[in-house]
Short mmCIF file of C-alpha atoms in Angstrom, two decimals:
data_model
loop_
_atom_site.label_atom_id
_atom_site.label_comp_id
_atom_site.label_asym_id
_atom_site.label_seq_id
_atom_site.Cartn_x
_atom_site.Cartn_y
_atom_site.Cartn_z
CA UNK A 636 7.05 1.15 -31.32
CA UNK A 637 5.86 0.69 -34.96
CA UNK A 638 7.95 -0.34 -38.23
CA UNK A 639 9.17 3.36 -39.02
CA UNK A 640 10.66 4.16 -34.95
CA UNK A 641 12.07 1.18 -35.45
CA UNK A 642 13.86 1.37 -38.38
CA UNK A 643 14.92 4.92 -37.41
CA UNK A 644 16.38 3.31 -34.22
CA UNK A 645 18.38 0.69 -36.08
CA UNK A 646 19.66 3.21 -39.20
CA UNK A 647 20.76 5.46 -36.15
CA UNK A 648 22.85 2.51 -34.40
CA UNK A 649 24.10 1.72 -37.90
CA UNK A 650 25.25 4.98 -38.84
CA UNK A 651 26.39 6.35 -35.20
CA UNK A 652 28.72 3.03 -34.76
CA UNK A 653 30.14 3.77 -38.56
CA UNK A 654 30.69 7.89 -37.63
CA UNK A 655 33.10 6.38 -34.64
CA UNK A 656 35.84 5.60 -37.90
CA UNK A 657 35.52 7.66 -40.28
CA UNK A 658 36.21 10.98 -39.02
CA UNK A 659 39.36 9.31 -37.14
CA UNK A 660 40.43 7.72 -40.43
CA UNK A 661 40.18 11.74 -41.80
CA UNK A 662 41.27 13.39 -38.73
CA UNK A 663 44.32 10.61 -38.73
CA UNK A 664 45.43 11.01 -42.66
CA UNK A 665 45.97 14.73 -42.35
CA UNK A 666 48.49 14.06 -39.30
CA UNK A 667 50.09 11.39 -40.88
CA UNK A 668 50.66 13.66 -43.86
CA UNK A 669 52.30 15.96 -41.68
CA UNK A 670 54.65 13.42 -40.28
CA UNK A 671 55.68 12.29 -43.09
CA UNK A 672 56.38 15.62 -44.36
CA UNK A 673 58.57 16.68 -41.64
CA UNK A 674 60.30 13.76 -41.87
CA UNK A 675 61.06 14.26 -45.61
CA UNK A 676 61.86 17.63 -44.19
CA UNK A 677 63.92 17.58 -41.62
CA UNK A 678 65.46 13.68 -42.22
CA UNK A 679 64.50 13.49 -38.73
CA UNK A 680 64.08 9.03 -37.89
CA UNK A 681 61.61 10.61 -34.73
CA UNK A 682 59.44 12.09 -37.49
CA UNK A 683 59.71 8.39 -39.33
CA UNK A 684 58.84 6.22 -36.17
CA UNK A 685 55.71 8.69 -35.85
CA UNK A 686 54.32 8.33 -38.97
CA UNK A 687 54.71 4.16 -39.06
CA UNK A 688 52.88 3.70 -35.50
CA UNK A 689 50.57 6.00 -36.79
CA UNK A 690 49.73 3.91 -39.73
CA UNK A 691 49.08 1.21 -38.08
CA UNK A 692 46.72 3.09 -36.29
CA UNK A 693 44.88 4.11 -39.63
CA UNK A 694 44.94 0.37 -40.88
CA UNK A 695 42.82 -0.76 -38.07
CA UNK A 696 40.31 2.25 -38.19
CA UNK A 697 40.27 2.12 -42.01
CA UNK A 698 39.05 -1.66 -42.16
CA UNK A 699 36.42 -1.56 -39.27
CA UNK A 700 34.98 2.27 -40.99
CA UNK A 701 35.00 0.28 -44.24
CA UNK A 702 33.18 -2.66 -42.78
CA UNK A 703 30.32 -0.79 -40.87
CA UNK A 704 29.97 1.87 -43.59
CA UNK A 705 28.54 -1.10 -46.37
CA UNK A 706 25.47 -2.43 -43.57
CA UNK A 707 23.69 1.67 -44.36
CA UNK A 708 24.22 0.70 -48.03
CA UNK A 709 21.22 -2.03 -47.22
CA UNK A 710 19.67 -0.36 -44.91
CA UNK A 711 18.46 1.98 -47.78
CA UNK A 712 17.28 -1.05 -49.89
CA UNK A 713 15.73 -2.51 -46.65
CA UNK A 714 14.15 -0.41 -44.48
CA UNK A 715 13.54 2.98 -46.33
CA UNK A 716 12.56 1.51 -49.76
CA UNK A 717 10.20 4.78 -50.28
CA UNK A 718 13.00 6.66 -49.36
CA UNK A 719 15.52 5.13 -52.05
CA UNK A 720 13.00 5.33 -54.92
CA UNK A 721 12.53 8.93 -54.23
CA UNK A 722 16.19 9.86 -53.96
CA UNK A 723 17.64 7.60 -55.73
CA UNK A 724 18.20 10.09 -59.13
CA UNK A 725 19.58 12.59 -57.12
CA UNK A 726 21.74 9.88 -54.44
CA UNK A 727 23.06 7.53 -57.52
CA UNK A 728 25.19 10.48 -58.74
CA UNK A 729 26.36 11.51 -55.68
CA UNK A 730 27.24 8.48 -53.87
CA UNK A 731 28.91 7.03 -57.51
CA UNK A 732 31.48 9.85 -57.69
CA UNK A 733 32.10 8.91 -53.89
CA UNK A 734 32.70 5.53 -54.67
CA UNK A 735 34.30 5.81 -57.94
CA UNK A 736 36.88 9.29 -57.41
CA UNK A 737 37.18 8.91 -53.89
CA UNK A 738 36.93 5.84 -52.37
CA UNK A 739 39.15 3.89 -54.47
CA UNK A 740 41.55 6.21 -54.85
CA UNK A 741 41.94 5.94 -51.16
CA UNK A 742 41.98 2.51 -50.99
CA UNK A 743 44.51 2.04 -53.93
CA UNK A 744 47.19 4.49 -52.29
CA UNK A 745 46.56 2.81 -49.09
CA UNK A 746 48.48 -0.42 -50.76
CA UNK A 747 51.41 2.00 -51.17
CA UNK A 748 50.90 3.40 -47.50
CA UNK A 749 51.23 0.32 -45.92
CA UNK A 750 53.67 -1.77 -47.72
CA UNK A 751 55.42 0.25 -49.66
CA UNK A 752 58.48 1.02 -46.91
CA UNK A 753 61.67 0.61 -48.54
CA UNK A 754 59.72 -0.51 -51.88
CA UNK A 755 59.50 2.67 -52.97
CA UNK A 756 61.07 6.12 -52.54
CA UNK A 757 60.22 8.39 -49.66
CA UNK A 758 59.06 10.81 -52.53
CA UNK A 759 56.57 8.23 -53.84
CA UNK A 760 55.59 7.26 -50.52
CA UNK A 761 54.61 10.51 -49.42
CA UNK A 762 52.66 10.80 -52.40
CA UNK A 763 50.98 8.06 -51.49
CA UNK A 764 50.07 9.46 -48.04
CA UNK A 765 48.93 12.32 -49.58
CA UNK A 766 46.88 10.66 -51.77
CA UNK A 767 45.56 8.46 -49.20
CA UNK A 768 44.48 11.71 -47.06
CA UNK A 769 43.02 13.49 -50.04
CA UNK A 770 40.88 10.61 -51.11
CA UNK A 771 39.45 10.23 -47.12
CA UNK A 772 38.42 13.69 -47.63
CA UNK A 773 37.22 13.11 -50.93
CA UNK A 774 35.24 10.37 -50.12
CA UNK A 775 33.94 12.96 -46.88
CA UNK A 776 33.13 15.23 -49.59
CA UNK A 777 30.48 13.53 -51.44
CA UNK A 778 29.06 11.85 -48.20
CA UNK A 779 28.55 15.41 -46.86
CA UNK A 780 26.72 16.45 -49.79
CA UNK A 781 24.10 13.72 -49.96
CA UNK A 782 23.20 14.88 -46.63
CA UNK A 783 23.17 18.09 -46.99
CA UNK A 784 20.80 18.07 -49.74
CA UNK A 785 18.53 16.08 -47.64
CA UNK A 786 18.78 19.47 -45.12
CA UNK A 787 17.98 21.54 -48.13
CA UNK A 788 17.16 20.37 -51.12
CA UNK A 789 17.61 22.08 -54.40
CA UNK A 790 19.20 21.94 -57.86
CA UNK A 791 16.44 19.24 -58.48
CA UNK A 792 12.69 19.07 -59.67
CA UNK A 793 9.99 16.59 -58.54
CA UNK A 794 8.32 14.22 -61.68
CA UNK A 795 5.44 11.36 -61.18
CA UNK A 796 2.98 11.00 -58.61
CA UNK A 797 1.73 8.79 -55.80
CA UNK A 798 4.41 6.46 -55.43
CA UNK A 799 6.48 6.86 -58.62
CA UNK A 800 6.90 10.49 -57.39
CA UNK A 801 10.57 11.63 -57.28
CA UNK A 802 13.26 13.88 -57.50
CA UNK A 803 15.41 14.09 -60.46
CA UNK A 804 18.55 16.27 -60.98
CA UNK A 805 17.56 19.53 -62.64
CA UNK A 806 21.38 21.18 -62.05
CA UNK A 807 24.04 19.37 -60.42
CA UNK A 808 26.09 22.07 -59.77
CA UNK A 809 23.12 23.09 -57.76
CA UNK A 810 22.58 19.89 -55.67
CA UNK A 811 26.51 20.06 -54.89
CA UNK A 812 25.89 23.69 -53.70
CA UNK A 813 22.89 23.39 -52.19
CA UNK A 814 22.14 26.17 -49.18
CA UNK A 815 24.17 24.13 -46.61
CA UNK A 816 26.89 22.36 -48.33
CA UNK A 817 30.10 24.55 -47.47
CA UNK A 818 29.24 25.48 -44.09
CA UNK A 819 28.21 21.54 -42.81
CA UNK A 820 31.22 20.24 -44.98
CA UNK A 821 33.45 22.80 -42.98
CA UNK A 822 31.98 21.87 -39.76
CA UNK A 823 32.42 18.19 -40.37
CA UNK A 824 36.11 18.42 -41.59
CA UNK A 825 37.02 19.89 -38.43
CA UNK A 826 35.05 17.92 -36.40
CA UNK A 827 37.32 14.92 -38.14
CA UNK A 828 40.80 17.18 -37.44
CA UNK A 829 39.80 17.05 -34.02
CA UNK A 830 39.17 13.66 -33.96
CA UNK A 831 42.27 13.05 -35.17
CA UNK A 832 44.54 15.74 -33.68
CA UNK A 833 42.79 14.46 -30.02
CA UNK A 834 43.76 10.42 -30.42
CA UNK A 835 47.16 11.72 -30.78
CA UNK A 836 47.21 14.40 -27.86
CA UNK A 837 45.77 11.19 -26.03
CA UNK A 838 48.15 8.70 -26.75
CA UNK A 839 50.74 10.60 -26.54
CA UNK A 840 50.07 12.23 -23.12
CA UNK A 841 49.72 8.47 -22.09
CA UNK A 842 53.06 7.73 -23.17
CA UNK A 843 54.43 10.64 -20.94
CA UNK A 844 52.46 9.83 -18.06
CA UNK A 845 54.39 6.20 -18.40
CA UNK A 846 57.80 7.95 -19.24
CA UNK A 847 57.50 5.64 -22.47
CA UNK A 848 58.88 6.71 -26.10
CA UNK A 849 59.49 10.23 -24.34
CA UNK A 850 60.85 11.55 -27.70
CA UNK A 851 58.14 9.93 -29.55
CA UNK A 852 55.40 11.55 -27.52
CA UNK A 853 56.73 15.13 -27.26
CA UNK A 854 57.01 15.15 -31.23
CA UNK A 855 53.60 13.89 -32.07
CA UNK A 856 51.85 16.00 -28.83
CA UNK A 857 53.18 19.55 -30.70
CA UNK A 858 52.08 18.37 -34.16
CA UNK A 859 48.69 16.89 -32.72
CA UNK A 860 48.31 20.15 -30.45
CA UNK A 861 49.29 22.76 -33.54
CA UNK A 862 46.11 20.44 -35.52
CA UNK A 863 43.82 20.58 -32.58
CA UNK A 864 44.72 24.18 -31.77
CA UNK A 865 43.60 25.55 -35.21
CA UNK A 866 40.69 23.44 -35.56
CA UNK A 867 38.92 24.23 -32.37
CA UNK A 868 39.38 28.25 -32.99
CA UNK A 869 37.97 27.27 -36.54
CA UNK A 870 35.04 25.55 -35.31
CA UNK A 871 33.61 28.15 -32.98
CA UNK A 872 33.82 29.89 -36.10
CA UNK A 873 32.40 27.75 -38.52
CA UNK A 874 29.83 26.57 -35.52
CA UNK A 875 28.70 30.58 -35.76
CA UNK A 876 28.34 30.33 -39.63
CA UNK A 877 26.39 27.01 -39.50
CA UNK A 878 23.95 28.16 -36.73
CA UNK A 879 23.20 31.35 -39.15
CA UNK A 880 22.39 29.26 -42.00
CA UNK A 881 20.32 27.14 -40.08
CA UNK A 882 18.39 29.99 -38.63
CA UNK A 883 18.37 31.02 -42.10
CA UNK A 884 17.08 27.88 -44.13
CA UNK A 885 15.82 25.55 -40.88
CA UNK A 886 14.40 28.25 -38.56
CA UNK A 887 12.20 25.52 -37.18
CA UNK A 888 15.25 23.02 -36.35
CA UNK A 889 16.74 26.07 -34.55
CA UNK A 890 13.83 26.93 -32.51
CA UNK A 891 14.72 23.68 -31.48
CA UNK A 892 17.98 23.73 -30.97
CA UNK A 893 17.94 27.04 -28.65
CA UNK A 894 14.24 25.71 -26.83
CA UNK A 895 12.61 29.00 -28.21
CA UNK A 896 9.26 28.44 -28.14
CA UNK A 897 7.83 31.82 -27.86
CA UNK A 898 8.84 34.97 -30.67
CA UNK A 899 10.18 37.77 -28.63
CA UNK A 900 12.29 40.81 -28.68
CA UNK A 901 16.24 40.32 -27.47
CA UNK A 902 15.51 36.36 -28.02
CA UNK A 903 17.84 35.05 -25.08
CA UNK A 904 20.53 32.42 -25.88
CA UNK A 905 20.23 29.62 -22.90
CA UNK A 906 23.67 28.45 -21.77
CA UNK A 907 22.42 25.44 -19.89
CA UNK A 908 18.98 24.19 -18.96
CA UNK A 909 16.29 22.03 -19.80
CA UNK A 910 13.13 22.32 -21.84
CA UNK A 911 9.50 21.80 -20.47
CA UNK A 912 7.46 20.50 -23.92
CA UNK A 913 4.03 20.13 -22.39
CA UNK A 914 4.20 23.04 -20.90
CA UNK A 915 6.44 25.04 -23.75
CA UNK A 916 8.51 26.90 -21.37
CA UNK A 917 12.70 26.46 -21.60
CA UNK A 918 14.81 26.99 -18.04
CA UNK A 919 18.12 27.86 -17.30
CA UNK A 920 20.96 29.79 -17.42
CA UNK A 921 20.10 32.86 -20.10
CA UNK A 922 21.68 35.77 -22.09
CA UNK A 923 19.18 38.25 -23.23
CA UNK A 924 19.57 39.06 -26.78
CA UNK A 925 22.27 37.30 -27.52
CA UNK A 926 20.52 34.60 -29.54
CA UNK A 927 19.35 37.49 -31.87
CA UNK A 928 22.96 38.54 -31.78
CA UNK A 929 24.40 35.37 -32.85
CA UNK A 930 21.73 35.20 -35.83
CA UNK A 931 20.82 38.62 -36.88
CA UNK A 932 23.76 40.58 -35.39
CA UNK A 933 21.58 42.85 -33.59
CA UNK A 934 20.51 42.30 -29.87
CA UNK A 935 16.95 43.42 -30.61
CA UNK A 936 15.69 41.83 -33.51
CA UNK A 937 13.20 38.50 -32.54
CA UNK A 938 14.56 35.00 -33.25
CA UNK A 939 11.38 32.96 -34.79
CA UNK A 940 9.92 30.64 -32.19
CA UNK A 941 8.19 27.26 -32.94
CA UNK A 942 5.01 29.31 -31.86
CA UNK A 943 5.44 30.48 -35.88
CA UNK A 944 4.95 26.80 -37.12
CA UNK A 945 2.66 24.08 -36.88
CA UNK A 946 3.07 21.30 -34.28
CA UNK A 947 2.67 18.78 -36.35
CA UNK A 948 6.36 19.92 -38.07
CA UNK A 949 7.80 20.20 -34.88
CA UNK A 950 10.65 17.55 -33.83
CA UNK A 951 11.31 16.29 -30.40
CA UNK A 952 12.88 19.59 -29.02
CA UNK A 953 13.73 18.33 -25.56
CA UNK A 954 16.07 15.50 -26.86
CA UNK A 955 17.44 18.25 -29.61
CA UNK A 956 17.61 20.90 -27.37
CA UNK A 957 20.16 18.68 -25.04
CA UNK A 958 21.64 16.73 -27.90
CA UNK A 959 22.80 20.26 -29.37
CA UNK A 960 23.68 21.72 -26.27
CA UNK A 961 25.66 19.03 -25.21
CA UNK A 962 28.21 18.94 -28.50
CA UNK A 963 28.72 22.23 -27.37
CA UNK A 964 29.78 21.10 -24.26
CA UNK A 965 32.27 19.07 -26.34
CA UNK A 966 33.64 21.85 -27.86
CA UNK A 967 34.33 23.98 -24.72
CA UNK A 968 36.27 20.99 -22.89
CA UNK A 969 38.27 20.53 -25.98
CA UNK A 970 39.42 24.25 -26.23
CA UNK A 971 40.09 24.14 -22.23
CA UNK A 972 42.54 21.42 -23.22
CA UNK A 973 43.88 23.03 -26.13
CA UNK A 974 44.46 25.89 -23.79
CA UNK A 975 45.86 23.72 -20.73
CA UNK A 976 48.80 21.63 -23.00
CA UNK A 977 49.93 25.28 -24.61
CA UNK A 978 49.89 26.37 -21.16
CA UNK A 979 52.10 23.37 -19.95
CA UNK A 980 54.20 23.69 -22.41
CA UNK A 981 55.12 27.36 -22.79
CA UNK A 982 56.28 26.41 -19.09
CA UNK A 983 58.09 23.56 -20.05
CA UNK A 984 55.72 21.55 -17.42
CA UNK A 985 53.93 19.43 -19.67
CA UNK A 986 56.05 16.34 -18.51
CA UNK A 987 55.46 17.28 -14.99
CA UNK A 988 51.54 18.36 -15.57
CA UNK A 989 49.91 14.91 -14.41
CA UNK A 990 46.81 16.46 -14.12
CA UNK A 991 46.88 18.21 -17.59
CA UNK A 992 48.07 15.08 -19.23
CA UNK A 993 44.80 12.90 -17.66
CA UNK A 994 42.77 15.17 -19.02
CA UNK A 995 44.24 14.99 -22.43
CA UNK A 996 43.88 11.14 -22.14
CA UNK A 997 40.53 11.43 -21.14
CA UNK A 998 39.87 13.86 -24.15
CA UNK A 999 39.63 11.47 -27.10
CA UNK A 1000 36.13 10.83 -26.18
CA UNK A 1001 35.30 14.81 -26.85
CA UNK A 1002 35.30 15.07 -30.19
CA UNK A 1003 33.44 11.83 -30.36
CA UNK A 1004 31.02 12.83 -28.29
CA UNK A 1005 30.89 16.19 -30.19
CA UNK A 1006 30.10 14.74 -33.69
CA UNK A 1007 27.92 12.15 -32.25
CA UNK A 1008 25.89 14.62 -30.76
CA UNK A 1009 25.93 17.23 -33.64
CA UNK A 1010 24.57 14.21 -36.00
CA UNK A 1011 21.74 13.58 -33.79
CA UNK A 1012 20.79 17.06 -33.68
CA UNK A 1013 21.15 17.89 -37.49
CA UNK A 1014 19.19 14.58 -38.18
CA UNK A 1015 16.19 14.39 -35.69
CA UNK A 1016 16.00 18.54 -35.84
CA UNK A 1017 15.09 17.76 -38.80
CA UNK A 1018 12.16 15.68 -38.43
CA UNK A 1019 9.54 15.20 -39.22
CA UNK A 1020 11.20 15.41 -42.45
CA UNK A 1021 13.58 12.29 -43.97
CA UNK A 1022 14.06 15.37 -47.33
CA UNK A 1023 13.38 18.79 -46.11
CA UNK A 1024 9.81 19.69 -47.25
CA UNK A 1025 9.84 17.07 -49.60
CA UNK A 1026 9.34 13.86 -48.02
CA UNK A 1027 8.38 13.06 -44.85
CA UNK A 1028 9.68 10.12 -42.73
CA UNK A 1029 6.79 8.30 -42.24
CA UNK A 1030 6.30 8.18 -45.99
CA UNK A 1031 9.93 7.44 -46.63
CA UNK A 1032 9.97 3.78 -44.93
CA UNK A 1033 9.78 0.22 -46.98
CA UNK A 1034 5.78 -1.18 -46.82
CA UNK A 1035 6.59 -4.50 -46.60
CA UNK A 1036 9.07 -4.49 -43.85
CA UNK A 1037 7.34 -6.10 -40.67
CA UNK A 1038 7.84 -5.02 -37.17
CA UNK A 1039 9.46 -8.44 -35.74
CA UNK A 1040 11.80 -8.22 -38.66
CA UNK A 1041 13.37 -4.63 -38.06
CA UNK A 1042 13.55 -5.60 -34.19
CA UNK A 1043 15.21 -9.03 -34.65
CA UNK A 1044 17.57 -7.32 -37.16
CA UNK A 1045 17.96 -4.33 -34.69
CA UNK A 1046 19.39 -6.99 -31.84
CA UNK A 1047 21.43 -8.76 -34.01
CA UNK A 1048 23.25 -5.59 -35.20
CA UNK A 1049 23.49 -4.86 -31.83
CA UNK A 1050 25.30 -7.90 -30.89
CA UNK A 1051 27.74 -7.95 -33.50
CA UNK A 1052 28.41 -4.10 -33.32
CA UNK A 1053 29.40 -4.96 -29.86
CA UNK A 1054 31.67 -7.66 -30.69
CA UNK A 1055 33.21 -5.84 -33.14
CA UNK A 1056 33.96 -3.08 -30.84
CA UNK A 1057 35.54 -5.04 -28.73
CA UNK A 1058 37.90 -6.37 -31.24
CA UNK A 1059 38.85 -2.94 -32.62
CA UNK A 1060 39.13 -1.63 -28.35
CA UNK A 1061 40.91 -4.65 -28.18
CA UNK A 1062 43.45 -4.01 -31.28
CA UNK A 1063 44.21 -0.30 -30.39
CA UNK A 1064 45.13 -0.95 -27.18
CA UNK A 1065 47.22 -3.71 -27.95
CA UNK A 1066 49.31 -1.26 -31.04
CA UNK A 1067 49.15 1.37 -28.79
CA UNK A 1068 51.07 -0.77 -25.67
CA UNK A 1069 53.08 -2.08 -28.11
CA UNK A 1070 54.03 1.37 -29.10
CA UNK A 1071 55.85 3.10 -31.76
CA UNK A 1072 59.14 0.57 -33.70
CA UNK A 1073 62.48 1.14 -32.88
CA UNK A 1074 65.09 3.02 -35.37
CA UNK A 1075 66.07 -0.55 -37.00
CA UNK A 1076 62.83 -2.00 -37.00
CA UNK A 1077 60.28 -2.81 -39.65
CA UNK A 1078 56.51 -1.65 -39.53
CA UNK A 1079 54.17 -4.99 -38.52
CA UNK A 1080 52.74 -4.91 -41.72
CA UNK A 1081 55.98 -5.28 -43.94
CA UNK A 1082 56.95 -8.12 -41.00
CA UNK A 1083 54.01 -9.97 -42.18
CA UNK A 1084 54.27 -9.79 -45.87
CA UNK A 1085 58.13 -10.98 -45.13
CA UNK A 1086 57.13 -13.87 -43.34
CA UNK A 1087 54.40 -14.70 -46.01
CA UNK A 1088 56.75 -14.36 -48.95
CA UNK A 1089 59.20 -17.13 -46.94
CA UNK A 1090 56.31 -19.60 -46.61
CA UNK A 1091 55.69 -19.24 -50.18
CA UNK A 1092 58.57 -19.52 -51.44
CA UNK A 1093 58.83 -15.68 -53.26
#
């Protein structure tokens, strides 16, 4: 493999470990929002003792997201040089306002989040959460953006040539807007809600299948279920939208996606199969027409095929066409859970459902699968493009990087990605055995700073 499959192997390890945290950290601040709002609501301790294990929770994903997310940071410097010096007008503005409005706001409430119990009032401490959740979101915001101008670039205009060409911002208000902004940042903030909503329906399950912290468990299962239940009906919506604009602004990346290789009439919409490059052929389980359905709202109406375009700009549809297919997959086990708990529990069997509950513990992994999988398809649907029609990937990489030095980098990562891992498996499952504090009890954290004020003297 040469310098430039190399370094997209090791930015796509870097940035599919980070995407483990941060749409928990997201998914997990709206909850705990919601927690801590019934709590101030109904004065119930339950609704107190959810939101404190729950923060816990949040600590340990915030600090390992926080951690992994600074390694892409060099990666840009590093191994896509080309890349950095060509975005880097539009990028600096972006990524700045993420830093400066959103990720420091988050991290400055956080303070307040953790240690403030009893050190301030509820009133301020909710605004903290709140602030805390809004800031995660923020910070999701501008992230979002950046890539989404990468997917469709405009607001900007291109100056210099040969390698001092670049894009500079022409209207910002553009490049925040670009073509794909609002649907991809809706699809990604649910993705996160389910993230979220499904490590509680998890844990919580777990705790019922152990007849642990029964209280506990039943409280947080309804507020994770009434998350996950709006978010997956959203998603198949905003799933539709995305696909439209894709079909719309990507046609190419859809081919793709769908395996279409030749235009026809009624373009069919396969429901699962496997693609056949060499010989350009797609097989499977089909609907006729309802691809051009989905995208044009009319059954008849020819979906463009990647016979329209030029192989050369065509990306690696078999590993698309499954990557895309499969966080589909995702989604339709997470709204068959969705659908089993409400069933459970409009039966008052939930406690009893042993089967239903193993299935919500296994769930945590859908979501993650789902947003793993939708990341690989956005970003290598993409290709051969690193900027949509702009810049190609092969142009973006650093020159001077060598081959043994992205590969020796590319284990190392590997091996301390895998440690660190560990240590965060190893963390959860320790909080989450521990489970939630008792009525009278303090939150870890606040134990800590106790014990460190004593041995200090303050």
């Amino acid at each position: 493999m040469d310098v430039v499959t190399l370094s997209r192997i090791q930015f796509g390890l870097n940035i599919s470990f980070h995407y483990l945290f941060p749409p928990l950290s997201i998914g997990l601040s709206l909850l705990l929002v919601l927690m801590e709002g019934c709590y101030l609501w109904t004065k119930n301790p339950v609704y107190e003792r959810l939101t404190k294990f729950w923060v816990k929770i949040f600590a340990v994903i915030f600090a390992v997201g926080v951690a992994t997310g600074l390694v892409m940071v060099f990666a840009f410097g590093n191994n896509w040089s080309n890349f950095s010096r060509f975005v880097g007008d539009v990028f600096g503005s972006i990524l700045g306002a993420e830093g400066i409005f959103a990720f420091f706001l988050e991290s400055g409430f956080l303070g307040i989040l953790l240690f403030g119990w009893n050190r301030v009032s509820p009133k301020v401490h909710f605004f903290s959460t709140l602030m805390v959740s809004f800031g995660a979101h923020f910070s999701g915001l501008w992230i979002v953006i950046a890539n989404s101008w990468m997917q469709t670039p405009a607001g900007h205009k291109i100056v210099g040539e040969g390698a001092g060409r670049h894009a500079v911002i022409d209207n910002f208000w553009q490049v925040l807007m670009n073509p794909s902004s609002l649907d991809r940042l809706t699809h990604v903030f649910l993705g996160c809600w389910l993230s979220g909503s499904f490590l509680v329906l998890s844990v919580s399950a777990f705790y019922l299948l152990k007849k642990r912290h029964l209280e506990f468990a039943k409280k947080s299962i309804k507020l994770g279920l009434s998350v996950a239940t709006i978010a997956v009906v959203l998603q198949g919506i905003s799933g539709d939208s995305t696909g439209r604009g894709v079909a719309k602004h990507q046609p190419i990346k859809l081919a793709a996606f769908e395996g279409v290789y030749k235009t026809d009439p009624a373009t069919p919409m396969t429901l699962v199969g496997v693609t056949h490059p060499k010989k350009e052929k797609t097989t499977g389980i089909s609907v006729p027409g309802l691809l051009s359905f989905l995208v044009y709202r009319n059954f008849s109406e020819p979906v463009p095929g990647l016979d329209q375009y030029p192989k050369e700009l065509w990306p690696k549809v078999g590993v698309v066409f499954q990557t895309y297919h499969g966080m589909i997959t995702m989604w339709v086990l997470m709204l068959i859970a969705v659908i089993l708990t409400l069933i459970a529990l409009k039966r008052k069997k939930l406690g009893s459902s042993k089967w239903t509950l193993r299935f919500l513990v296994f769930s945590v992994i859908f979501p993650q699968v789902a947003n793993q999988l939708g990341w690989y398809s956005a970003e290598m649907g993409r290709q051969p493009w690193a900027v949509q029609g702009l810049l190609k990937t092969a142009d973006a990489a650093s020159p001077s990087v060598s081959r043994g030095q992205v590969l020796g980098s590319l284990f190392l990562f590997s091996f301390i990605y895998l440690l660190l891992f560990i240590l965060f498996i190893y963390l959860l499952d320790k909080k989450i055995k521990t489970g939630p504090p008792t009525e009278d009890e303090k939150p870890e954290v606040e134990e800590y700073r106790d014990q460190w004020s004593t041995k200090i003297g303050t």
